[in-house]
Backbone as a printed PyTorch tensor [residue, N CA C, xyz], in Angstrom:
tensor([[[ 10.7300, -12.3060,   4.6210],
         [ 10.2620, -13.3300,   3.6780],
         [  9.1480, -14.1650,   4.2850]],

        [[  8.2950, -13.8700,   5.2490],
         [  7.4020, -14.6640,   6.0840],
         [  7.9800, -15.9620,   5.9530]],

        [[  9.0330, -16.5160,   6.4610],
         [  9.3600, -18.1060,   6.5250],
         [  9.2310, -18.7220,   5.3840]],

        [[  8.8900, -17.6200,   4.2610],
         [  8.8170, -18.5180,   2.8960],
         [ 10.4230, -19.2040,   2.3050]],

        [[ 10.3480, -20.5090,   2.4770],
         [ 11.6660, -21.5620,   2.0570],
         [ 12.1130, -21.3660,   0.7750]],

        [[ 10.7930, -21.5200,  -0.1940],
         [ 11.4430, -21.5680,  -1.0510],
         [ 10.6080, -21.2220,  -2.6200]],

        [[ 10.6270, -21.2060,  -3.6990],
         [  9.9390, -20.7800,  -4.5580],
         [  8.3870, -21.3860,  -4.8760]],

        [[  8.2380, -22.8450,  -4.6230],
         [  7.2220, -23.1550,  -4.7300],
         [  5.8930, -22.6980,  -3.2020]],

        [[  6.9540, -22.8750,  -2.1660],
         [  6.4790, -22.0150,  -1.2200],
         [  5.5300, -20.5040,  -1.0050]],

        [[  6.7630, -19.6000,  -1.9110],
         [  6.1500, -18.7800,  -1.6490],
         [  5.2960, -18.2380,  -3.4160]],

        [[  4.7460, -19.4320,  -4.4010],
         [  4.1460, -19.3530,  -4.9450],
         [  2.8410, -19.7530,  -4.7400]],

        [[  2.4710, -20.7690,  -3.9440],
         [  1.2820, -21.0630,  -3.3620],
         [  1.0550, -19.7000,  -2.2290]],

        [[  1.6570, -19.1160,  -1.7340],
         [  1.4330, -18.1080,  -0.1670],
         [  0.7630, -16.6920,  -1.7300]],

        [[  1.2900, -16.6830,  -2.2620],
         [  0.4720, -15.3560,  -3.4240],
         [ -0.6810, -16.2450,  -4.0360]],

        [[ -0.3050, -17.4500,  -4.1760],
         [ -1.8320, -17.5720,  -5.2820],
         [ -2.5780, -17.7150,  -4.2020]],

        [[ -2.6350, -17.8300,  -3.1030],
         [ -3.7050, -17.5850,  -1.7250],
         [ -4.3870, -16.4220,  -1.7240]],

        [[ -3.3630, -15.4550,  -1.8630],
         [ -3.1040, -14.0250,  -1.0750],
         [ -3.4800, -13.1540,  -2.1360]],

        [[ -2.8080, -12.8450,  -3.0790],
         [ -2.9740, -12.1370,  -4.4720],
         [ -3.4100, -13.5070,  -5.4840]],

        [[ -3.8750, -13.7120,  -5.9410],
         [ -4.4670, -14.9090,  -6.7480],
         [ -4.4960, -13.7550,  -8.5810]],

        [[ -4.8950, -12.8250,  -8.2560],
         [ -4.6440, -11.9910,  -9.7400],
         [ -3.4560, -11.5450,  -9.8850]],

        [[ -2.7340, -11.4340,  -9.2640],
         [ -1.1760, -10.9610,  -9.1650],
         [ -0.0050, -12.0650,  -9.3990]],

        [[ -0.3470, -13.0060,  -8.6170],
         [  0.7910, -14.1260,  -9.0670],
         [  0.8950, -14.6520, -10.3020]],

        [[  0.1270, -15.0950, -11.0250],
         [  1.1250, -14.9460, -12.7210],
         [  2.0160, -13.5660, -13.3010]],

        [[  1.6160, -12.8550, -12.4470],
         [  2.4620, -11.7100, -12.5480],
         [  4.0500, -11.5310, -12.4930]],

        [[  4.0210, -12.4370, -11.4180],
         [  5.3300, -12.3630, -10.4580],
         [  5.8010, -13.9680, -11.1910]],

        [[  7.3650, -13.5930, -11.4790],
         [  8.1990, -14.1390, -12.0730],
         [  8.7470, -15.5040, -10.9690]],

        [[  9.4260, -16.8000, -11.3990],
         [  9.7610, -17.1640, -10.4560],
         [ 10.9850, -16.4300,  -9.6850]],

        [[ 12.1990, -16.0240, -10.7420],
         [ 13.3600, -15.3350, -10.4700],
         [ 12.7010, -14.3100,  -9.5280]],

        [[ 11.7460, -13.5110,  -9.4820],
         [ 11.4760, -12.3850,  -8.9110],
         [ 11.2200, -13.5610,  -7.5550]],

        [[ 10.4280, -13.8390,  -7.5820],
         [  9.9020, -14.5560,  -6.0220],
         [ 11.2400, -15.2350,  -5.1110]],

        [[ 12.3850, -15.8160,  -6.4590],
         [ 13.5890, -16.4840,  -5.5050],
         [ 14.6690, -15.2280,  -4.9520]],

        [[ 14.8880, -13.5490,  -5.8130],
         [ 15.1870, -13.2160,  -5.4860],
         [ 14.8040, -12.1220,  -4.0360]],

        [[ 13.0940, -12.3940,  -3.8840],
         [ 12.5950, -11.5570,  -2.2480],
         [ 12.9810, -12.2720,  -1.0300]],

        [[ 12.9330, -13.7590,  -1.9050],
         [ 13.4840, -15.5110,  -0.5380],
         [ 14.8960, -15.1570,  -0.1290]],

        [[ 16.0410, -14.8050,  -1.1780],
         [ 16.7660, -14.5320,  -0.9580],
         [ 17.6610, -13.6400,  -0.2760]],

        [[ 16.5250, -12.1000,  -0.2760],
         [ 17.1750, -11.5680,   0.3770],
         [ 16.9180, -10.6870,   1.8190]],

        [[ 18.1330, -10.3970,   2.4250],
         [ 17.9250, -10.3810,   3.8780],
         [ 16.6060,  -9.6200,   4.4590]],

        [[ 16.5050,  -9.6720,   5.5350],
         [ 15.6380,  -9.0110,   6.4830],
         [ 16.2700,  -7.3010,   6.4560]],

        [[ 15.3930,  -6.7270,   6.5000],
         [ 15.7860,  -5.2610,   6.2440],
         [ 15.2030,  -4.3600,   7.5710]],

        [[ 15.5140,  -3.5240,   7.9120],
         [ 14.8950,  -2.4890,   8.9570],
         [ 14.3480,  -1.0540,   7.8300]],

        [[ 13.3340,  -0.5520,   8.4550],
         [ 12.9560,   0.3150,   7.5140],
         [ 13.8650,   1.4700,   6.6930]],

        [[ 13.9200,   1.9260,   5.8100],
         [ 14.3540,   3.1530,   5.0980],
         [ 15.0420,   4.1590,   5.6650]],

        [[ 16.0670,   4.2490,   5.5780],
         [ 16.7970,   5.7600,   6.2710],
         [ 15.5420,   6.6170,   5.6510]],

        [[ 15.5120,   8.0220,   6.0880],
         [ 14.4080,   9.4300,   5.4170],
         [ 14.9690,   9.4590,   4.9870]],

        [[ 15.4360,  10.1690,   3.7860],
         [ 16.3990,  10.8660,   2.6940],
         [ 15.3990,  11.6680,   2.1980]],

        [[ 15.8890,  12.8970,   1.8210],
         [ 15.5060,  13.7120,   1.1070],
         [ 16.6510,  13.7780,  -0.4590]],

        [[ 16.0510,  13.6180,  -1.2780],
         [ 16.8910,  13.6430,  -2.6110],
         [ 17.7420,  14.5860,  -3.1020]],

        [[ 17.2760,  16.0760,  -3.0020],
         [ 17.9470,  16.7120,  -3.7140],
         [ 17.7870,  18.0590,  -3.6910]],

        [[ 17.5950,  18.9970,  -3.4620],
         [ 17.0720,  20.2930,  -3.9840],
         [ 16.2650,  20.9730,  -5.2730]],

        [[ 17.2900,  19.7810,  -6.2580],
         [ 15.9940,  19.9800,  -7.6030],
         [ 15.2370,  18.7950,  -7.8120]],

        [[ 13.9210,  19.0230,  -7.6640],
         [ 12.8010,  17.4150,  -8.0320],
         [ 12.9390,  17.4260,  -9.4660]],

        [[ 13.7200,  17.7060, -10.3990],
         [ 13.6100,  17.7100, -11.9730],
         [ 14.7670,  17.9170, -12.3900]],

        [[ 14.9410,  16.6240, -13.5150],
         [ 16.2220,  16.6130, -14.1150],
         [ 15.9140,  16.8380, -15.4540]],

        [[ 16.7490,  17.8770, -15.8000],
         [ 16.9350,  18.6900, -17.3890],
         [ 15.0450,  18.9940, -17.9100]],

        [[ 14.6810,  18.9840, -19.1500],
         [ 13.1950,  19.0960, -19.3310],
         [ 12.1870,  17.8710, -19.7480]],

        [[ 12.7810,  16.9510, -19.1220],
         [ 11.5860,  15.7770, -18.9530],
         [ 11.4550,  14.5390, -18.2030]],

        [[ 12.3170,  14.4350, -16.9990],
         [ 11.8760,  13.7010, -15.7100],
         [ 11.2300,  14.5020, -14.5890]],

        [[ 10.5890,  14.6210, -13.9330],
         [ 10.4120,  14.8840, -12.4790],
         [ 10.2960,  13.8300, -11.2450]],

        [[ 10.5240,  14.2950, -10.0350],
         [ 10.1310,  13.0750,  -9.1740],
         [  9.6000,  13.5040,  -8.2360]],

        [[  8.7510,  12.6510,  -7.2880],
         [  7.7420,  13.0480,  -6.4580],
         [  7.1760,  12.0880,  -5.6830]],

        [[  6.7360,  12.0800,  -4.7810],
         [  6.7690,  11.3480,  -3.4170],
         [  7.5370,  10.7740,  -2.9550]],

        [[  7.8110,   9.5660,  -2.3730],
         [  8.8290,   8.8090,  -2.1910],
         [ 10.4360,   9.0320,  -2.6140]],

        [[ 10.4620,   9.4090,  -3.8980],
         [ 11.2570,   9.4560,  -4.7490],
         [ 12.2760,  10.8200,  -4.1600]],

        [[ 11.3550,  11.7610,  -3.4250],
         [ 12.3510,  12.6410,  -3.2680],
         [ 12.0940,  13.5520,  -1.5890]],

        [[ 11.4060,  12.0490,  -0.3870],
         [ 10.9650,  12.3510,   0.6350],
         [ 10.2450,  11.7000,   0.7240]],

        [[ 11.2690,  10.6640,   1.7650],
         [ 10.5130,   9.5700,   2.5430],
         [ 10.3840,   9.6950,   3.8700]],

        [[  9.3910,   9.8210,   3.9560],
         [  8.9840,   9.5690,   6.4730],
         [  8.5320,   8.2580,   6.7220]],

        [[  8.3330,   8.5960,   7.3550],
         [  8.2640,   7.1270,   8.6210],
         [  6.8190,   7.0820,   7.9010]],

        [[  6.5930,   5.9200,   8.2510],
         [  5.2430,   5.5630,   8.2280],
         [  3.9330,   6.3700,   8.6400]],

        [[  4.3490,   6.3070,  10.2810],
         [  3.1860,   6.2800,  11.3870],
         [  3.1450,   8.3120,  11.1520]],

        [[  3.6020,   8.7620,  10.5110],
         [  3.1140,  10.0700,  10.5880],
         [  1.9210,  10.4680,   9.6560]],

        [[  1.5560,   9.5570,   8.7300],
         [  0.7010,   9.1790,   7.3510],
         [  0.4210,  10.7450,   6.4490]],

        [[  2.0340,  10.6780,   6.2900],
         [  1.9180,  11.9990,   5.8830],
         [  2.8110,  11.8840,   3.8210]],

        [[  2.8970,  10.1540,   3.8490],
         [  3.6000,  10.0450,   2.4360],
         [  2.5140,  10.2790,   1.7190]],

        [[  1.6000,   9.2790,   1.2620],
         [  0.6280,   9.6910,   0.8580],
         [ -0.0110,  10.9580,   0.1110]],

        [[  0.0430,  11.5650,   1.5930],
         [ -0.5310,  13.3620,   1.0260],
         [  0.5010,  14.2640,   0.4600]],

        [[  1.8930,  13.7570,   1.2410],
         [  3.1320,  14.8040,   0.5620],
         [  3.1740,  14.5920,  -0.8900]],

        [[  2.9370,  13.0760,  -1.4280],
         [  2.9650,  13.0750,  -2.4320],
         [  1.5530,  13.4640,  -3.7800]],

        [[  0.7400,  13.4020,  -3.0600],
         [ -0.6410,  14.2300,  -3.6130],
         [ -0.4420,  15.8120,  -3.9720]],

        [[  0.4630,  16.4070,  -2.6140],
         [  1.0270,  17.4900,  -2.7750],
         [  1.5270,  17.7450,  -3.8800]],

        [[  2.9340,  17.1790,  -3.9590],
         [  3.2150,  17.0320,  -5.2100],
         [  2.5830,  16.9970,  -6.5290]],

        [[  2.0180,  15.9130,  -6.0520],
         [  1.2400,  16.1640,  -7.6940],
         [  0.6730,  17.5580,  -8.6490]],

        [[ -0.3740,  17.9380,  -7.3700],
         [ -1.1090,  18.9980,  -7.1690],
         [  0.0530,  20.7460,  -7.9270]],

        [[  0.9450,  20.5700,  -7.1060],
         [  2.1660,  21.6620,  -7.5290],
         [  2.3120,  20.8960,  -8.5530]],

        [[  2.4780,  19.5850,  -8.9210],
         [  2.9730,  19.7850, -10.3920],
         [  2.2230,  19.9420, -11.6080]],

        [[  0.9640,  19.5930, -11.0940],
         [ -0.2960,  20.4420, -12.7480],
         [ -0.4130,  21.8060, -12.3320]],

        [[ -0.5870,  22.1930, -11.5670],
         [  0.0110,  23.3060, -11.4070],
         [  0.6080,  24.4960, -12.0140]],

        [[  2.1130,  23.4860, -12.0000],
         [  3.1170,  24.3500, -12.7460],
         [  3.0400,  23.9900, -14.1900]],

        [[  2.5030,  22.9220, -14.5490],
         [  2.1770,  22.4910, -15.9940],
         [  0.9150,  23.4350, -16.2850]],

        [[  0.0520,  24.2110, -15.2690],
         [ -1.1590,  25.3040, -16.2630],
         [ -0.2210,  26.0310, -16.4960]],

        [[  0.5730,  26.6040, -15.7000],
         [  0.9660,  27.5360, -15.7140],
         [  2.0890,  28.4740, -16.8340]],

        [[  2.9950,  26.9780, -16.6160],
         [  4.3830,  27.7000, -17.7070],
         [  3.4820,  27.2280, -19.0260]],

        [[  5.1170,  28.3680, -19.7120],
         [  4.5050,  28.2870, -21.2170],
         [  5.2210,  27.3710, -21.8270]],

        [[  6.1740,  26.5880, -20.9810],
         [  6.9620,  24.8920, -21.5260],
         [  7.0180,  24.2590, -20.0130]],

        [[  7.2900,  22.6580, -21.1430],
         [  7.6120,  21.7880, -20.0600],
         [  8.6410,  21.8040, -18.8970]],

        [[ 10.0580,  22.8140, -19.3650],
         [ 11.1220,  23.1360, -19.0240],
         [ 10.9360,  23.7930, -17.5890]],

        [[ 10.3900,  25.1170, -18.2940],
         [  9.6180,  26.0400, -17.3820],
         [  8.9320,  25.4440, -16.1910]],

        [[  7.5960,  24.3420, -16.4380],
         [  7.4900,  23.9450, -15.6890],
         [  7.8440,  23.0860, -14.5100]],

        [[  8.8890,  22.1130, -15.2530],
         [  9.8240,  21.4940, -14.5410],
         [ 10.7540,  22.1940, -13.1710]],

        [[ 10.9240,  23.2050, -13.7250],
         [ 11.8930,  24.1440, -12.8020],
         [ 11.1090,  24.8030, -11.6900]],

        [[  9.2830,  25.3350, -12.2080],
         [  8.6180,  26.0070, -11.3750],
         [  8.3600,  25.0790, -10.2690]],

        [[  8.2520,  24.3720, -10.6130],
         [  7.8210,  22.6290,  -9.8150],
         [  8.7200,  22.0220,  -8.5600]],

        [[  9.8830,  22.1140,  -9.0530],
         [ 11.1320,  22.2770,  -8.3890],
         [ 11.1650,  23.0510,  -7.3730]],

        [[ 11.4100,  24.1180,  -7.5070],
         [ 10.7070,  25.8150,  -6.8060],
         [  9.6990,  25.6640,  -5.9450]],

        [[  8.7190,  25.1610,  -6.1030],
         [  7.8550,  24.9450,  -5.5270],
         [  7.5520,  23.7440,  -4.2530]],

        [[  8.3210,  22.5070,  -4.6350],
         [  8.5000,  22.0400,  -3.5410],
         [  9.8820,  21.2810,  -3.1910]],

        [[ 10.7840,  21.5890,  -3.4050],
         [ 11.8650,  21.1920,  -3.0560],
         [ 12.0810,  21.6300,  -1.6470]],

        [[ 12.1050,  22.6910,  -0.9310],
         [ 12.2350,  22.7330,   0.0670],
         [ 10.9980,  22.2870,   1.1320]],

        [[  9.7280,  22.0900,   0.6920],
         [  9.0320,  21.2570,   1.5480],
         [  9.3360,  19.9040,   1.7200]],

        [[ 10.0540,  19.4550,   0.8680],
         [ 10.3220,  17.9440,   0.8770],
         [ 11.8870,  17.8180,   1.4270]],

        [[ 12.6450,  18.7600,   1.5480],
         [ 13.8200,  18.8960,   2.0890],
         [ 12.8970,  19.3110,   4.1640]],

        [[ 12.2050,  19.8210,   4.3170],
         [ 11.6520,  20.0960,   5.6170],
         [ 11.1700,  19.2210,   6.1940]],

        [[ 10.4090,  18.1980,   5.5300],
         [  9.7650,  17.1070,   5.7610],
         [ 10.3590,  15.9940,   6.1680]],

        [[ 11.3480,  15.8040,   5.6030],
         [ 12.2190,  14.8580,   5.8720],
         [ 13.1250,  15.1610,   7.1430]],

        [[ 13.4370,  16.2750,   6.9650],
         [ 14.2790,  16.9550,   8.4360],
         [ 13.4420,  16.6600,   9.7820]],

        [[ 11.9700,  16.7230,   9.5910],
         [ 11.5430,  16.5760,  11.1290],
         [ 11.4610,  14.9370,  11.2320]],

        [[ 11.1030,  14.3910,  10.0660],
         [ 10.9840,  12.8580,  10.3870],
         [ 12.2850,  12.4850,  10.5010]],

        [[ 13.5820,  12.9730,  10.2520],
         [ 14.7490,  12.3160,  11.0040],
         [ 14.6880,  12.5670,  12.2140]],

        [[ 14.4550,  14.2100,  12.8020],
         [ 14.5070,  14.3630,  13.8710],
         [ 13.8250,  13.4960,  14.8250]],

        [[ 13.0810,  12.8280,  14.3750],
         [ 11.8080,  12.0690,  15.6620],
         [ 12.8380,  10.3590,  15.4820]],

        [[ 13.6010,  10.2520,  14.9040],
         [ 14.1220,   9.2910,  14.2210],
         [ 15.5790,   8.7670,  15.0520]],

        [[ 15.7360,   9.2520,  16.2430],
         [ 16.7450,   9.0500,  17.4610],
         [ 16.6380,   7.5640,  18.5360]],

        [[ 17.3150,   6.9800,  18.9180],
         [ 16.7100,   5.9070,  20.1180],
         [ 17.5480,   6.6290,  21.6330]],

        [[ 16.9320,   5.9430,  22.1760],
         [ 17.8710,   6.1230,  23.5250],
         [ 17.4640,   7.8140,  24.2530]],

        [[ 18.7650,   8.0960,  24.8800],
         [ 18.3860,   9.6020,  25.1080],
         [ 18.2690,  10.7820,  24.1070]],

        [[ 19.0220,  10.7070,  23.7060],
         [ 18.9860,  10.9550,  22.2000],
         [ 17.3500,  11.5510,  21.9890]],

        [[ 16.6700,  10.5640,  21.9940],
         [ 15.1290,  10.3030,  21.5810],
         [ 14.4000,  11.0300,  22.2240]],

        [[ 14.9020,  11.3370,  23.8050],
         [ 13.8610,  12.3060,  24.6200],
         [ 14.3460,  13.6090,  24.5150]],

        [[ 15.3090,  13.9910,  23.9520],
         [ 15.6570,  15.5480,  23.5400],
         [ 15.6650,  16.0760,  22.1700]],

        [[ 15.2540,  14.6620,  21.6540],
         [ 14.4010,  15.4190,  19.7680],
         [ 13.2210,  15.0800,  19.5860]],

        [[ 12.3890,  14.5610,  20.3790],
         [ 11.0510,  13.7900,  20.1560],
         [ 10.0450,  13.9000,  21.3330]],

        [[ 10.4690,  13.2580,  22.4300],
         [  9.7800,  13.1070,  23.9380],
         [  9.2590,  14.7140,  24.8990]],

        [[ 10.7900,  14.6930,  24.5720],
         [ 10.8910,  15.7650,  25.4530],
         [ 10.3170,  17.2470,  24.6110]],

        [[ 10.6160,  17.8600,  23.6010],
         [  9.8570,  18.5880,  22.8870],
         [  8.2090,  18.6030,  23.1020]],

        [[  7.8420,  17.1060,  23.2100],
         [  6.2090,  17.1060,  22.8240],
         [  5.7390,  17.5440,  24.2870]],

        [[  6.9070,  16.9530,  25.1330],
         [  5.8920,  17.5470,  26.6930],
         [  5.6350,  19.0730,  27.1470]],

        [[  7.3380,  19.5630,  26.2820],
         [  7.3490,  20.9130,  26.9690],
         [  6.1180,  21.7020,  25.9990]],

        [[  5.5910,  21.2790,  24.7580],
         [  4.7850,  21.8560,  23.5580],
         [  3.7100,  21.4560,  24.0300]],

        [[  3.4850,  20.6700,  24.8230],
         [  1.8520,  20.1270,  25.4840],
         [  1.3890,  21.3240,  26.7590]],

        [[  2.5140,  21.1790,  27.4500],
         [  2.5790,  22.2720,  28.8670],
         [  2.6160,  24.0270,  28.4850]],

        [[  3.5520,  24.3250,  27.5340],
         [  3.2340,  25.8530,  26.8890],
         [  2.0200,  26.1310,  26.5320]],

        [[  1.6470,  24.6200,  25.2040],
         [  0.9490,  25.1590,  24.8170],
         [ -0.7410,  25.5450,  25.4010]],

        [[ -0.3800,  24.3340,  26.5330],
         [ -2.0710,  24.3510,  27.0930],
         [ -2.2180,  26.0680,  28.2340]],

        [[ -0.7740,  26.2440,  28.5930],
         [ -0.8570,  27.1770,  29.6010],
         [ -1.0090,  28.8300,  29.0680]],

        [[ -0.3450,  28.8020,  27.2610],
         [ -0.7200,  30.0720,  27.0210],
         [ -0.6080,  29.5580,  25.1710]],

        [[ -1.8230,  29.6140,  25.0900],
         [ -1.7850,  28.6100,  23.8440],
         [ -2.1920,  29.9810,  22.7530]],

        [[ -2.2280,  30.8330,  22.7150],
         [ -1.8970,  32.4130,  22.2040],
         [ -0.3890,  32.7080,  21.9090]],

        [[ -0.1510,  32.2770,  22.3020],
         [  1.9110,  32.3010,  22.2270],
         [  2.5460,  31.1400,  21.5980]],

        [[  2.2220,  29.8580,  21.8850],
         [  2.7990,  28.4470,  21.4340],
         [  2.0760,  27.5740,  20.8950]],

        [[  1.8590,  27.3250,  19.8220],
         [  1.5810,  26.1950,  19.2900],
         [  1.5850,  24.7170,  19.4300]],

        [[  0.4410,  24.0230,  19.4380],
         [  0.6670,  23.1680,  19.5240],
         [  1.8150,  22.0770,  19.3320]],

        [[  2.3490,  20.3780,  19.5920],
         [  3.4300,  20.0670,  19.3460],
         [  3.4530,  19.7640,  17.8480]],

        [[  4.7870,  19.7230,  17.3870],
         [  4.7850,  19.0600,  15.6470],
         [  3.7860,  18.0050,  15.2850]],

        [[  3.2850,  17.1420,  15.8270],
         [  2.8910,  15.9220,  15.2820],
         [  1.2370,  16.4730,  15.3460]],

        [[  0.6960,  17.3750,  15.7610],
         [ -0.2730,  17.9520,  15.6250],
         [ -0.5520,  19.0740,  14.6280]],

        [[  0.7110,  19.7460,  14.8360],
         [  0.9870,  20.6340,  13.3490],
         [  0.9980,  20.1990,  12.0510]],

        [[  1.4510,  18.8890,  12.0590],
         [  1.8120,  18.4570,  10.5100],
         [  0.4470,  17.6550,  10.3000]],

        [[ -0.7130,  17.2130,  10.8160],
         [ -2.2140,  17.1660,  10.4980],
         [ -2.8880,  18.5940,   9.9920]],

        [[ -2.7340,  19.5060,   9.9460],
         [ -3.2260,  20.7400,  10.1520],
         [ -3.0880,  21.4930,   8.5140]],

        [[ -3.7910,  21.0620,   7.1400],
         [ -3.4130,  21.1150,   5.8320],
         [ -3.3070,  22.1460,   5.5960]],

        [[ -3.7630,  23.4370,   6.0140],
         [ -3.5400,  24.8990,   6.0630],
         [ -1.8350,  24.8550,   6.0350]],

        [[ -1.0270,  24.1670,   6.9700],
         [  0.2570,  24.8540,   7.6810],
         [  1.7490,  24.0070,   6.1560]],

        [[  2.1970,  24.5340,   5.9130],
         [  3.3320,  24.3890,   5.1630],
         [  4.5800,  23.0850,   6.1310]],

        [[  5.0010,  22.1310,   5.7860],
         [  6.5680,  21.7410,   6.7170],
         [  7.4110,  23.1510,   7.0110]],

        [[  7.4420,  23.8350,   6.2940],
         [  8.3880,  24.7840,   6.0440],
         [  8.4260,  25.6450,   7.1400]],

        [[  6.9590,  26.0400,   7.4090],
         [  6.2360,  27.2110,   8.0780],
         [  5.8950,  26.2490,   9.2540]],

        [[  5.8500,  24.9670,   9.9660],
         [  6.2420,  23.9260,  11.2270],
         [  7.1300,  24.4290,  11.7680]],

        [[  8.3950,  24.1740,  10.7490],
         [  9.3260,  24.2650,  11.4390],
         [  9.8390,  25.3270,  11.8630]],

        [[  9.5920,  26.2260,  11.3360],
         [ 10.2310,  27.6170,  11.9570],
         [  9.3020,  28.0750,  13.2310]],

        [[  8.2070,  28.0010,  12.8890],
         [  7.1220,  27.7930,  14.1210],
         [  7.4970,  27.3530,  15.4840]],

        [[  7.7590,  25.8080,  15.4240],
         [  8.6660,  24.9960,  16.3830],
         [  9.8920,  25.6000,  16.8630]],

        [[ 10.7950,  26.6380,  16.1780],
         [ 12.0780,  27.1090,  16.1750],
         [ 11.7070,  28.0490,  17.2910]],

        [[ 10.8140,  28.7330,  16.8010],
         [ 10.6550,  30.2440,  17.4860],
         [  9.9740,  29.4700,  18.6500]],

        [[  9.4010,  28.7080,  19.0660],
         [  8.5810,  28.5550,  20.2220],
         [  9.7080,  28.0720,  21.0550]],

        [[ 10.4110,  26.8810,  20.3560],
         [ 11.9090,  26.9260,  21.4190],
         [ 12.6450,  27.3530,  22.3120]],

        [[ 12.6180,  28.8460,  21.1290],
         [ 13.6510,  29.7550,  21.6820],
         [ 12.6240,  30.5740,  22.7490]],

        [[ 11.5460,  30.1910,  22.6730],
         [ 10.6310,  31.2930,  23.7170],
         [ 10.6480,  30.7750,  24.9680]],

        [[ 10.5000,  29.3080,  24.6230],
         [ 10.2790,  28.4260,  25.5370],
         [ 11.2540,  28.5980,  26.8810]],

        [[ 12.7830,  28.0890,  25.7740],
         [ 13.8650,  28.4190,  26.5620],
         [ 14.3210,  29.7970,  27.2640]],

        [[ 13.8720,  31.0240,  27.1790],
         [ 13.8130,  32.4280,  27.4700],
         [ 12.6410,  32.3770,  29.2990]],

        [[ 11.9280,  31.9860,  28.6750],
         [ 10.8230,  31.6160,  29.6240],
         [ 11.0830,  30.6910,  30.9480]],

        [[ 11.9450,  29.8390,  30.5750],
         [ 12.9660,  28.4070,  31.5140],
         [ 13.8600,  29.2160,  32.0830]],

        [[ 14.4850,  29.9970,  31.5570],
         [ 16.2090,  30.7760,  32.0200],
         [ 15.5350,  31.5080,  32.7940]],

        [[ 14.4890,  32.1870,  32.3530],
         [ 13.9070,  33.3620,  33.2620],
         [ 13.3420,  33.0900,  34.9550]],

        [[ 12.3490,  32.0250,  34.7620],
         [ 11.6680,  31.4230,  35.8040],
         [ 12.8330,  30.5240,  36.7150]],

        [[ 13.8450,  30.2930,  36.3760],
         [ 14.9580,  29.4220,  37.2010],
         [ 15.6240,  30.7290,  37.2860]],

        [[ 15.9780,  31.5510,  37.0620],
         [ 16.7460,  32.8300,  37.1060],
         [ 16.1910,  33.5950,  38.8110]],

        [[ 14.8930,  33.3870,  38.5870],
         [ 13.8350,  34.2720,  39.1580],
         [ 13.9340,  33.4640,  40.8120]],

        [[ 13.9860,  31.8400,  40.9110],
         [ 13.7080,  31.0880,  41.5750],
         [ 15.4240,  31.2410,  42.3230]],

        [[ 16.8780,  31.2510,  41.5130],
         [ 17.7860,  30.9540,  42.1170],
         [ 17.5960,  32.5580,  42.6440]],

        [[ 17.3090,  33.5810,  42.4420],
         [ 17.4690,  34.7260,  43.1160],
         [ 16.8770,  34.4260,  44.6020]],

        [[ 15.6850,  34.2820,  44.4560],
         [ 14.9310,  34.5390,  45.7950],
         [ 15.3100,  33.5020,  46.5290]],

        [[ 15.8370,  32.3430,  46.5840],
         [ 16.4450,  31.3160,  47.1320],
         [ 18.0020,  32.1010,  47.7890]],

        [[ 18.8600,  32.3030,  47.0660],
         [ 19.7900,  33.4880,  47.2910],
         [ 19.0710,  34.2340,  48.4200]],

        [[ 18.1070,  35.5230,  48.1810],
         [ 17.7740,  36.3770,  49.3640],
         [ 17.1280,  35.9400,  50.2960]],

        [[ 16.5490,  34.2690,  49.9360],
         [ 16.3640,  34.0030,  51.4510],
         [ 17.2880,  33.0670,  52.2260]],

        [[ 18.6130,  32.6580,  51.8510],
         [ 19.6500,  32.3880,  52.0120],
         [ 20.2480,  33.2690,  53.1110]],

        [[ 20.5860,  34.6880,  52.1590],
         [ 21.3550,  35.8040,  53.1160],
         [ 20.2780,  36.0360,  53.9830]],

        [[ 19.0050,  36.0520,  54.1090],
         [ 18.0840,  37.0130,  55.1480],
         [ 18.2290,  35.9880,  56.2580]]])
């Protein structure tokens, strides 16, 4: 509530600030933002699997995939959206139709999207084995054989060519290479440590 006390308060702080907007804003509306608590940002949620209910709501951006801020990726997910949804409106031969193609079309990007922005979404240690630690070992692969590994996520998801969908499996498989590559080279290291042990 920026320290705003009280209604007349924070009616002078808008007619400053927004000066075309504050006759807008109700007093009830202004006593109920004074009123209420301090909030920490948004859990991610992803909504649903279907972005469309029966043949004439849809929802889209926010509404069905929220990230963090600092990835500045709401915005465009939801442009996305849009985009798939005229789209599917050239396309079908009803609204129904389209509703559903629409659905189809990005429900699971917005179910993916949300999955990596929880993942980065950890504190503590926690944080360096879904977030930290990923980006170093994806910095070090990737600079050393960058033909094989891809860059880290937060570089991937700038990259408008690449799908969430097609990130993440990306990220999956480099993992598992990663880790193949770790077992191997410590595998390799406890051996010869071993034979020069016995020699």
């Amino acid at each position: 509530t920026l320290g705003l006390k009280d209604v007349p308060a924070a009616r002078a702080y808008f007619d400053e600030l927004l000066p075309m907007f504050s006759p807008l804003i109700t007093d009830a509306s202004l006593a109920g933002v004074i009123d209420k608590p301090t909030s920490r940002l948004p859990l991610f949620r992803y909504a649903t699997p279907r972005a469309h209910h029966r043949h004439s709501t849809v929802l889209l951006g926010d509404a069905i995939h929220s990230v963090k801020p600092y990835f500045g990726l709401g915005a465009n997910a939801a442009l996305e959206d849009v985009v798939a949804l005229n789209t599917a409106l050239d396309a079908a031969p009803s609204l129904g139709a389209a509703l559903t193609a629409y659905s189809r079309a990005r429900a699971t990007e917005a179910r993916v999207l949300v999955q990596i922005s929880r993942s980065f979404d950890y504190s503590g240690i926690r944080s360096f084995f879904t977030f930290i630690g990923p980006l170093i070992l994806d910095g070090m692969f990737h600079a050393a054989l960058p033909r094989l590994f891809a860059p880290n996520t937060l570089a991937m998801l700038q990259k408008p060519e690449l799908t969430f969908e097609s990130i993440r499996w990306r990220k999956r498989r480099d993992r598992m290479l990663q880790l193949c590559l770790i077992t191997a080279i410590l595998a390799a290291v406890g051996t010869a440590v071993a034979a020069a042990a016995a020699a």
